[in-house]
Amino acid sequence: MRAIYITHTGGPDVLTHTDIDAPTPKDNTHTDIDAPTPKDNEVVVQVDIAGVNFIDVYFREGIYHSPTPFVPGFEGTGRVIYDPQGEIAEGTVVAWCDAFGSYAEQVCVPRDRMVAVPESLEPHVAASMLLQGITAHYLTHGVYDLSEGDSCLITAGAGGVGLLATQMAASAGATVYSVVSSEEKVALAYEAGATEVFFYSDNLAEDVRRRNGGVGVDVVYDGVGKATFNESLEAVRPRGTVCLFGAASGPVDPIDPQVLNTHGSIFLTRPSIGAWTAREGEFAMRAQAVTRAVTSGELNVRVGAVYPLADAAAAHRDLEARVTTGSVVLQVS
Ligand code: NDP
């Protein structure tokens, strides 16, 4: 089957497209990818569109480990073609996240990690709403449950997670400070409901505090990591929460726990979507909340770029070059 596969980790060029019509390269790196075989708790899905996420970059680089060769990708939308338990009708349109190997024509999806897609939902939106939407949901309704009068700072505010977290925080009644890197992204962050948008700078925390009545914010949602972490510590109020949920600029250096004391007994957490969907019914609760909000128009998923599956390397290059906004998807079939 057609797929993107990785035989060794590295830069975007290691994303190799199987092309059954192409001659086998001399270096013998060409690999045929077999259609996957489902376990009992999985269904086989014909993938129409796959979502591209920063976590795919971490796997490609080897920061997160998978034995090689592997097919990357975690989410998408498509049609069920085989359910070993015979429960889900063939042709049912679903969206999923947490199905490793989604950059392919077929993938095995755990049955408890997918949702039915309402007919009215645009397929590119369905393909990219869950991983980033559930993340934004657990950040704003779990790690720190925002409500009226709270304030937060969101880094990479015009990215996939950033735009969704901004909308959820604003609709919870919070003041949202957003940080972005370009004028286009400033406009998108305001459109999503940000109260004030900043560019990255060494004075970020000071600027945010000034706008926030001279005090730090209740919570910082930092998916950028290395480049912003110190400003995140400075921007939070005493006893507030720094939620470091990603490392788009690289992993944060180890810190001395005493730093949390000197910043006023602050809380630091490094959450994962896995842990925040692990409880009984939790994935379904968050996935359905996201799907409902997207379907009703309350939550807008901006699909910033669509690439053919064969151009997955270009999609990764653009994501890492910070030129994408909102979500990014691969058209598989
Ligand atoms: P984005 O669409 O947000 O893309 C990443 C953004 O990070 C860029 O657009 C850019 O925005 C910003 N950025 C800042 N510095 C850099 C840099 N040096 N290199 C690249 N990008 C940089 O991606 P996602 O929405 O997929 O993910 C956002 C973050 O959330 C990632 O760190 C990801 O790992 C994390 N994440 C964590 C999850 C979890 O459960 N812990 C789940 C899902 C995502 P700008 O130019 O405005 O700075």
Short mmCIF file of C-alpha atoms and ligand atoms in Angstrom, two decimals:
data_model
loop_
_atom_site.label_atom_id
_atom_site.label_comp_id
_atom_site.label_asym_id
_atom_site.label_seq_id
_atom_site.Cartn_x
_atom_site.Cartn_y
_atom_site.Cartn_z
CA MET A 1 0.00 0.00 0.00
CA ARG A 2 1.03 3.62 -0.38
CA ALA A 3 2.53 5.05 2.78
CA ILE A 4 5.22 7.28 4.20
CA TYR A 5 7.85 5.27 6.02
CA ILE A 6 11.04 5.93 7.96
CA THR A 7 14.00 3.54 7.96
CA HIS A 8 16.29 5.82 10.00
CA THR A 9 15.50 8.91 12.04
CA GLY A 10 16.58 12.40 11.02
CA GLY A 11 15.45 15.47 9.07
CA PRO A 12 12.34 15.76 6.86
CA ASP A 13 14.09 13.91 4.00
CA VAL A 14 13.89 10.61 5.89
CA LEU A 15 10.13 10.64 5.21
CA THR A 16 10.03 8.29 2.23
CA HIS A 17 7.01 7.75 0.04
CA THR A 18 6.40 4.22 -1.23
CA ASP A 19 5.73 4.42 -4.90
CA ILE A 20 4.96 1.06 -6.41
CA ASP A 21 5.60 2.38 -9.92
CA ALA A 22 9.07 3.70 -9.12
CA PRO A 23 12.18 1.59 -9.80
CA THR A 24 13.83 0.18 -6.67
CA PRO A 25 16.60 2.59 -5.68
CA LYS A 26 20.20 1.33 -5.87
CA ASP A 27 20.75 1.83 -2.14
CA ASN A 28 18.01 -0.73 -1.53
CA THR A 29 16.14 1.54 0.89
CA HIS A 30 12.84 1.00 -0.89
CA THR A 31 10.39 -0.81 1.37
CA ASP A 32 7.00 -2.22 0.57
CA ILE A 33 4.59 -1.51 3.37
CA ASP A 34 2.07 -4.29 3.97
CA ALA A 35 -1.53 -3.50 4.84
CA PRO A 36 -1.82 -3.72 8.64
CA THR A 37 -3.46 -6.60 10.54
CA PRO A 38 -5.86 -5.52 13.31
CA LYS A 39 -5.74 -6.71 16.91
CA ASP A 40 -9.09 -7.59 18.52
CA ASN A 41 -9.61 -4.08 19.87
CA GLU A 42 -8.84 -2.46 16.50
CA VAL A 43 -10.61 -1.81 13.22
CA VAL A 44 -8.97 -1.32 9.82
CA VAL A 45 -9.61 2.03 8.21
CA GLN A 46 -9.05 3.26 4.67
CA VAL A 47 -7.40 6.62 5.27
CA ASP A 48 -8.64 9.62 3.29
CA ILE A 49 -6.73 12.37 5.10
CA ALA A 50 -4.05 12.21 7.80
CA GLY A 51 -3.33 14.96 10.33
CA VAL A 52 0.24 16.23 10.78
CA ASN A 53 1.32 17.06 14.32
CA PHE A 54 4.49 18.18 16.03
CA ILE A 55 4.70 14.80 17.77
CA ASP A 56 5.30 13.30 14.29
CA VAL A 57 8.44 15.47 14.11
CA TYR A 58 9.67 14.13 17.47
CA PHE A 59 9.25 10.51 16.22
CA ARG A 60 10.90 11.33 12.91
CA GLU A 61 13.86 12.90 14.72
CA GLY A 62 14.14 10.02 17.19
CA ILE A 63 13.39 12.21 20.23
CA TYR A 64 10.48 9.81 20.80
CA HIS A 65 11.49 6.27 19.93
CA SER A 66 9.94 3.68 17.61
CA PRO A 67 11.69 0.64 16.13
CA THR A 68 12.42 1.17 12.41
CA PRO A 69 11.10 0.92 9.81
CA PHE A 70 7.88 2.61 10.84
CA VAL A 71 5.03 4.58 9.34
CA PRO A 72 4.52 7.85 11.27
CA GLY A 73 1.31 9.74 12.01
CA PHE A 74 -1.36 9.42 14.69
CA GLU A 75 -4.63 10.83 13.41
CA GLY A 76 -6.87 11.20 10.42
CA THR A 77 -10.23 10.48 8.89
CA GLY A 78 -11.44 7.73 6.59
CA ARG A 79 -13.83 4.80 6.21
CA VAL A 80 -13.91 1.58 8.22
CA ILE A 81 -13.16 -1.35 5.90
CA TYR A 82 -12.91 -4.20 8.43
CA ASP A 83 -14.01 -4.70 12.01
CA PRO A 84 -12.92 -8.13 13.33
CA GLN A 85 -15.74 -7.98 15.90
CA GLY A 86 -18.35 -7.09 13.27
CA GLU A 87 -19.71 -4.18 15.30
CA ILE A 88 -18.89 -1.22 13.07
CA ALA A 89 -20.43 -1.21 9.61
CA GLU A 90 -18.13 -1.13 6.62
CA GLY A 91 -18.07 2.39 5.15
CA THR A 92 -18.65 4.17 8.47
CA VAL A 93 -16.79 7.48 8.35
CA VAL A 94 -14.63 7.98 11.43
CA ALA A 95 -11.93 10.28 12.79
CA TRP A 96 -9.29 9.10 15.22
CA CYS A 97 -6.16 9.93 17.10
CA ASP A 98 -3.60 7.65 18.70
CA ALA A 99 -3.38 5.24 15.74
CA PHE A 100 0.35 5.04 14.98
CA GLY A 101 0.97 4.63 11.24
CA SER A 102 -1.68 7.03 9.97
CA TYR A 103 0.47 8.40 7.07
CA ALA A 104 -0.75 5.46 4.95
CA GLU A 105 -3.66 4.19 2.87
CA GLN A 106 -4.69 1.87 5.70
CA VAL A 107 -4.23 1.96 9.44
CA CYS A 108 -5.46 -0.04 12.43
CA VAL A 109 -7.39 2.20 14.80
CA PRO A 110 -8.16 1.22 18.41
CA ARG A 111 -11.98 1.23 18.60
CA ASP A 112 -11.89 3.38 21.74
CA ARG A 113 -9.80 6.07 20.06
CA MET A 114 -12.18 7.12 17.32
CA VAL A 115 -15.44 8.99 16.81
CA ALA A 116 -18.13 8.84 14.13
CA VAL A 117 -17.89 11.85 11.82
CA PRO A 118 -21.13 13.77 11.26
CA GLU A 119 -21.95 14.18 7.55
CA SER A 120 -21.79 17.96 7.79
CA LEU A 121 -18.16 17.96 8.93
CA GLU A 122 -15.58 19.00 6.34
CA PRO A 123 -13.12 16.04 5.95
CA HIS A 124 -9.93 18.12 6.35
CA VAL A 125 -11.35 19.46 9.61
CA ALA A 126 -12.37 15.98 10.79
CA ALA A 127 -8.85 14.72 10.06
CA SER A 128 -7.14 17.28 12.25
CA MET A 129 -9.57 18.17 15.03
CA LEU A 130 -8.95 15.41 17.55
CA LEU A 131 -5.31 15.35 18.60
CA GLN A 132 -5.00 19.13 18.85
CA GLY A 133 -8.60 19.60 20.01
CA ILE A 134 -8.37 17.05 22.81
CA THR A 135 -5.04 18.57 23.85
CA ALA A 136 -6.54 22.07 23.97
CA HIS A 137 -9.48 20.62 25.92
CA TYR A 138 -7.42 18.90 28.62
CA LEU A 139 -5.15 21.95 28.94
CA THR A 140 -8.00 24.41 29.49
CA HIS A 141 -10.50 22.03 31.16
CA GLY A 142 -8.16 19.71 33.03
CA VAL A 143 -4.61 20.79 33.80
CA TYR A 144 -5.91 24.21 34.78
CA ASP A 145 -9.67 24.46 34.58
CA LEU A 146 -10.15 28.01 33.33
CA SER A 147 -13.16 30.06 34.32
CA GLU A 148 -14.42 33.65 34.23
CA GLY A 149 -11.81 36.09 35.50
CA ASP A 150 -8.78 33.78 35.06
CA SER A 151 -5.84 34.77 32.89
CA CYS A 152 -3.54 32.64 30.77
CA LEU A 153 -0.59 32.94 28.45
CA ILE A 154 -0.43 30.68 25.38
CA THR A 155 2.78 30.29 23.36
CA ALA A 156 2.61 29.41 19.64
CA GLY A 157 -0.85 30.95 19.84
CA ALA A 158 -1.61 30.64 16.12
CA GLY A 159 -0.52 27.00 15.81
CA GLY A 160 -2.82 23.98 15.74
CA VAL A 161 -3.16 23.59 19.51
CA GLY A 162 -2.71 27.33 20.10
CA LEU A 163 -5.74 28.52 18.11
CA LEU A 164 -8.01 25.89 19.68
CA ALA A 165 -6.77 26.53 23.23
CA THR A 166 -7.27 30.27 22.67
CA GLN A 167 -10.89 29.75 21.62
CA MET A 168 -11.61 27.41 24.54
CA ALA A 169 -9.95 29.73 27.06
CA ALA A 170 -11.79 32.78 25.73
CA SER A 171 -15.14 31.01 25.76
CA ALA A 172 -14.50 29.98 29.39
CA GLY A 173 -14.27 33.71 30.15
CA ALA A 174 -10.51 33.90 30.65
CA THR A 175 -8.22 36.73 29.59
CA VAL A 176 -5.94 35.23 26.94
CA TYR A 177 -2.45 36.51 26.19
CA SER A 178 -1.06 34.92 23.06
CA VAL A 179 2.51 34.83 21.72
CA VAL A 180 3.27 34.47 18.01
CA SER A 181 6.00 35.21 15.49
CA SER A 182 4.40 37.08 12.56
CA GLU A 183 1.78 39.71 11.71
CA GLU A 184 -0.39 37.08 9.99
CA LYS A 185 -0.36 35.04 13.20
CA VAL A 186 -1.22 38.13 15.27
CA ALA A 187 -4.43 38.55 13.26
CA LEU A 188 -5.33 34.86 13.61
CA ALA A 189 -4.78 34.90 17.38
CA TYR A 190 -7.08 37.92 17.78
CA GLU A 191 -9.66 36.27 15.55
CA ALA A 192 -9.57 33.22 17.86
CA GLY A 193 -10.38 35.43 20.85
CA ALA A 194 -7.04 36.50 22.31
CA THR A 195 -7.25 39.59 24.51
CA GLU A 196 -3.75 40.76 23.63
CA VAL A 197 -1.13 39.30 21.29
CA PHE A 198 2.64 39.63 21.72
CA PHE A 199 5.72 38.77 19.72
CA TYR A 200 8.38 36.63 21.41
CA SER A 201 10.91 38.74 23.31
CA ASP A 202 13.11 38.71 26.40
CA ASN A 203 10.59 41.13 27.96
CA LEU A 204 7.60 38.90 27.30
CA ALA A 205 6.84 38.21 30.97
CA GLU A 206 7.22 41.88 31.88
CA ASP A 207 4.92 42.95 29.02
CA VAL A 208 2.29 40.37 29.97
CA ARG A 209 2.38 41.37 33.65
CA ARG A 210 2.02 45.06 32.73
CA ARG A 211 -1.13 44.30 30.72
CA ASN A 212 -2.43 42.01 33.46
CA GLY A 213 -2.64 44.68 36.16
CA GLY A 214 0.96 44.23 37.30
CA VAL A 215 0.54 40.57 38.31
CA GLY A 216 1.42 37.27 36.71
CA VAL A 217 -1.11 35.08 34.91
CA ASP A 218 -2.88 32.15 36.56
CA VAL A 219 -1.51 29.66 34.05
CA VAL A 220 0.99 29.52 31.19
CA TYR A 221 0.42 26.93 28.45
CA ASP A 222 3.85 26.57 26.87
CA GLY A 223 4.20 24.27 23.86
CA VAL A 224 7.36 25.99 22.57
CA GLY A 225 9.68 24.81 25.36
CA LYS A 226 13.35 25.69 25.33
CA ALA A 227 13.04 29.19 23.84
CA THR A 228 10.17 30.36 26.08
CA PHE A 229 10.42 28.37 29.30
CA ASN A 230 12.24 31.01 31.37
CA GLU A 231 9.75 33.71 30.36
CA SER A 232 6.95 31.26 31.23
CA LEU A 233 8.32 30.92 34.78
CA GLU A 234 8.54 34.70 35.04
CA ALA A 235 5.04 35.32 33.65
CA VAL A 236 3.06 33.20 36.13
CA ARG A 237 1.67 34.53 39.42
CA PRO A 238 2.71 33.10 42.80
CA ARG A 239 1.05 29.68 43.25
CA GLY A 240 0.10 29.71 39.57
CA THR A 241 0.74 26.88 37.10
CA VAL A 242 3.30 26.55 34.34
CA CYS A 243 2.10 23.86 31.97
CA LEU A 244 4.95 22.82 29.70
CA PHE A 245 3.18 20.68 27.12
CA GLY A 246 5.63 20.61 24.21
CA ALA A 247 9.05 21.38 22.86
CA ALA A 248 8.64 22.92 19.40
CA SER A 249 11.89 24.87 19.91
CA GLY A 250 13.65 21.98 21.67
CA PRO A 251 13.55 20.27 25.07
CA VAL A 252 13.93 22.41 28.20
CA ASP A 253 17.16 22.00 30.20
CA PRO A 254 16.84 20.26 33.57
CA ILE A 255 15.82 22.65 36.35
CA ASP A 256 16.45 22.88 40.10
CA PRO A 257 13.10 22.45 41.96
CA GLN A 258 14.12 25.40 44.16
CA VAL A 259 13.27 27.61 41.15
CA LEU A 260 9.59 26.84 41.81
CA ASN A 261 10.01 28.25 45.32
CA THR A 262 11.74 31.44 44.22
CA HIS A 263 8.96 32.14 41.71
CA GLY A 264 6.38 32.02 44.52
CA SER A 265 5.53 28.35 45.09
CA ILE A 266 4.47 27.83 41.51
CA PHE A 267 3.36 24.48 40.05
CA LEU A 268 5.12 22.97 37.05
CA THR A 269 3.57 20.14 35.07
CA ARG A 270 4.59 18.32 31.87
CA PRO A 271 1.33 16.68 30.76
CA SER A 272 0.61 14.27 27.92
CA ILE A 273 -2.55 13.56 25.96
CA GLY A 274 -2.09 9.89 26.93
CA ALA A 275 -2.31 10.56 30.67
CA TRP A 276 -5.15 13.06 30.23
CA THR A 277 -7.33 10.58 28.29
CA ALA A 278 -6.41 7.47 30.30
CA ARG A 279 -9.33 7.36 32.72
CA GLU A 280 -12.44 5.34 31.93
CA GLY A 281 -14.53 7.30 29.42
CA GLU A 282 -12.16 10.25 29.35
CA PHE A 283 -11.12 9.98 25.71
CA ALA A 284 -14.77 9.75 24.63
CA MET A 285 -15.74 12.70 26.84
CA ARG A 286 -13.05 15.00 25.38
CA ALA A 287 -13.35 13.72 21.79
CA GLN A 288 -17.12 14.17 21.83
CA ALA A 289 -16.86 17.63 23.38
CA VAL A 290 -14.48 18.64 20.57
CA THR A 291 -16.56 17.01 17.81
CA ARG A 292 -19.77 18.63 19.11
CA ALA A 293 -18.18 22.07 19.35
CA VAL A 294 -16.68 21.80 15.86
CA THR A 295 -19.92 20.52 14.34
CA SER A 296 -22.00 23.29 15.93
CA GLY A 297 -19.56 25.94 14.73
CA GLU A 298 -18.63 26.97 18.27
CA LEU A 299 -15.03 25.81 17.70
CA ASN A 300 -13.27 26.74 14.49
CA VAL A 301 -10.55 24.39 13.23
CA ARG A 302 -8.34 26.29 10.83
CA VAL A 303 -6.77 23.93 8.31
CA GLY A 304 -3.75 26.01 7.33
CA ALA A 305 -2.22 23.71 4.72
CA VAL A 306 -3.00 20.55 2.73
CA TYR A 307 -0.20 18.48 1.12
CA PRO A 308 -0.39 15.31 -0.96
CA LEU A 309 0.79 12.26 1.03
CA ALA A 310 3.91 12.08 -1.13
CA ASP A 311 4.89 15.58 0.06
CA ALA A 312 4.95 14.72 3.77
CA ALA A 313 8.56 15.95 3.92
CA ALA A 314 7.46 19.41 2.74
CA ALA A 315 4.71 19.43 5.36
CA HIS A 316 7.26 18.70 8.10
CA ARG A 317 9.70 21.26 6.72
CA ASP A 318 7.03 23.97 6.79
CA LEU A 319 5.80 23.02 10.26
CA GLU A 320 9.32 23.25 11.62
CA ALA A 321 10.05 26.48 9.74
CA ARG A 322 7.11 28.08 11.60
CA VAL A 323 5.35 29.04 8.38
CA THR A 324 2.19 27.02 9.02
CA THR A 325 -0.86 28.25 10.92
CA GLY A 326 -3.61 26.14 12.44
CA SER A 327 -3.54 22.48 11.49
CA VAL A 328 -1.72 20.72 8.65
CA VAL A 329 -3.01 17.66 6.81
CA LEU A 330 -1.92 15.11 4.17
CA GLN A 331 -4.34 14.11 1.42
CA VAL A 332 -3.94 10.33 1.25
CA SER A 333 -6.62 9.29 -1.23
P1 NDP B 1 2.00 24.10 15.91
O1 NDP B 1 1.02 24.20 14.82
O2 NDP B 1 1.78 24.91 17.13
O3 NDP B 1 3.44 24.38 15.33
C1 NDP B 1 4.48 24.68 16.16
C2 NDP B 1 4.60 26.17 16.41
O4 NDP B 1 5.55 26.37 17.44
C3 NDP B 1 5.12 26.94 15.21
O5 NDP B 1 4.15 27.30 14.28
C4 NDP B 1 5.71 28.15 15.89
O6 NDP B 1 4.74 29.17 16.05
C5 NDP B 1 6.10 27.66 17.30
N1 NDP B 1 7.56 27.64 17.45
C6 NDP B 1 8.26 28.42 18.28
N2 NDP B 1 9.55 28.18 18.19
C7 NDP B 1 9.70 27.21 17.27
C8 NDP B 1 10.81 26.54 16.73
N3 NDP B 1 12.07 26.82 17.12
N4 NDP B 1 10.60 25.60 15.77
C9 NDP B 1 9.37 25.30 15.38
N5 NDP B 1 8.25 25.91 15.87
C10 NDP B 1 8.43 26.86 16.81
O7 NDP B 1 2.13 22.56 16.34
P2 NDP B 1 1.11 21.66 17.16
O8 NDP B 1 -0.14 22.40 17.40
O9 NDP B 1 1.07 20.32 16.53
O10 NDP B 1 1.86 21.47 18.55
C11 NDP B 1 2.17 22.58 19.37
C12 NDP B 1 2.94 22.07 20.57
O11 NDP B 1 2.06 21.26 21.34
C13 NDP B 1 4.13 21.20 20.20
O12 NDP B 1 5.19 21.46 21.08
C14 NDP B 1 3.60 19.80 20.44
O13 NDP B 1 4.60 18.90 20.75
C15 NDP B 1 2.70 20.04 21.63
N6 NDP B 1 1.67 19.03 21.82
C16 NDP B 1 1.65 18.40 23.02
C17 NDP B 1 0.71 17.48 23.31
C18 NDP B 1 0.66 16.89 24.67
O14 NDP B 1 -0.31 16.18 25.00
N7 NDP B 1 1.63 17.16 25.52
C19 NDP B 1 -0.28 17.04 22.29
C20 NDP B 1 -0.22 17.83 21.07
C21 NDP B 1 0.75 18.77 20.84
P3 NDP B 1 5.28 30.70 16.13
O15 NDP B 1 6.00 30.92 14.84
O16 NDP B 1 4.09 31.54 16.32
O17 NDP B 1 6.20 30.72 17.29
#
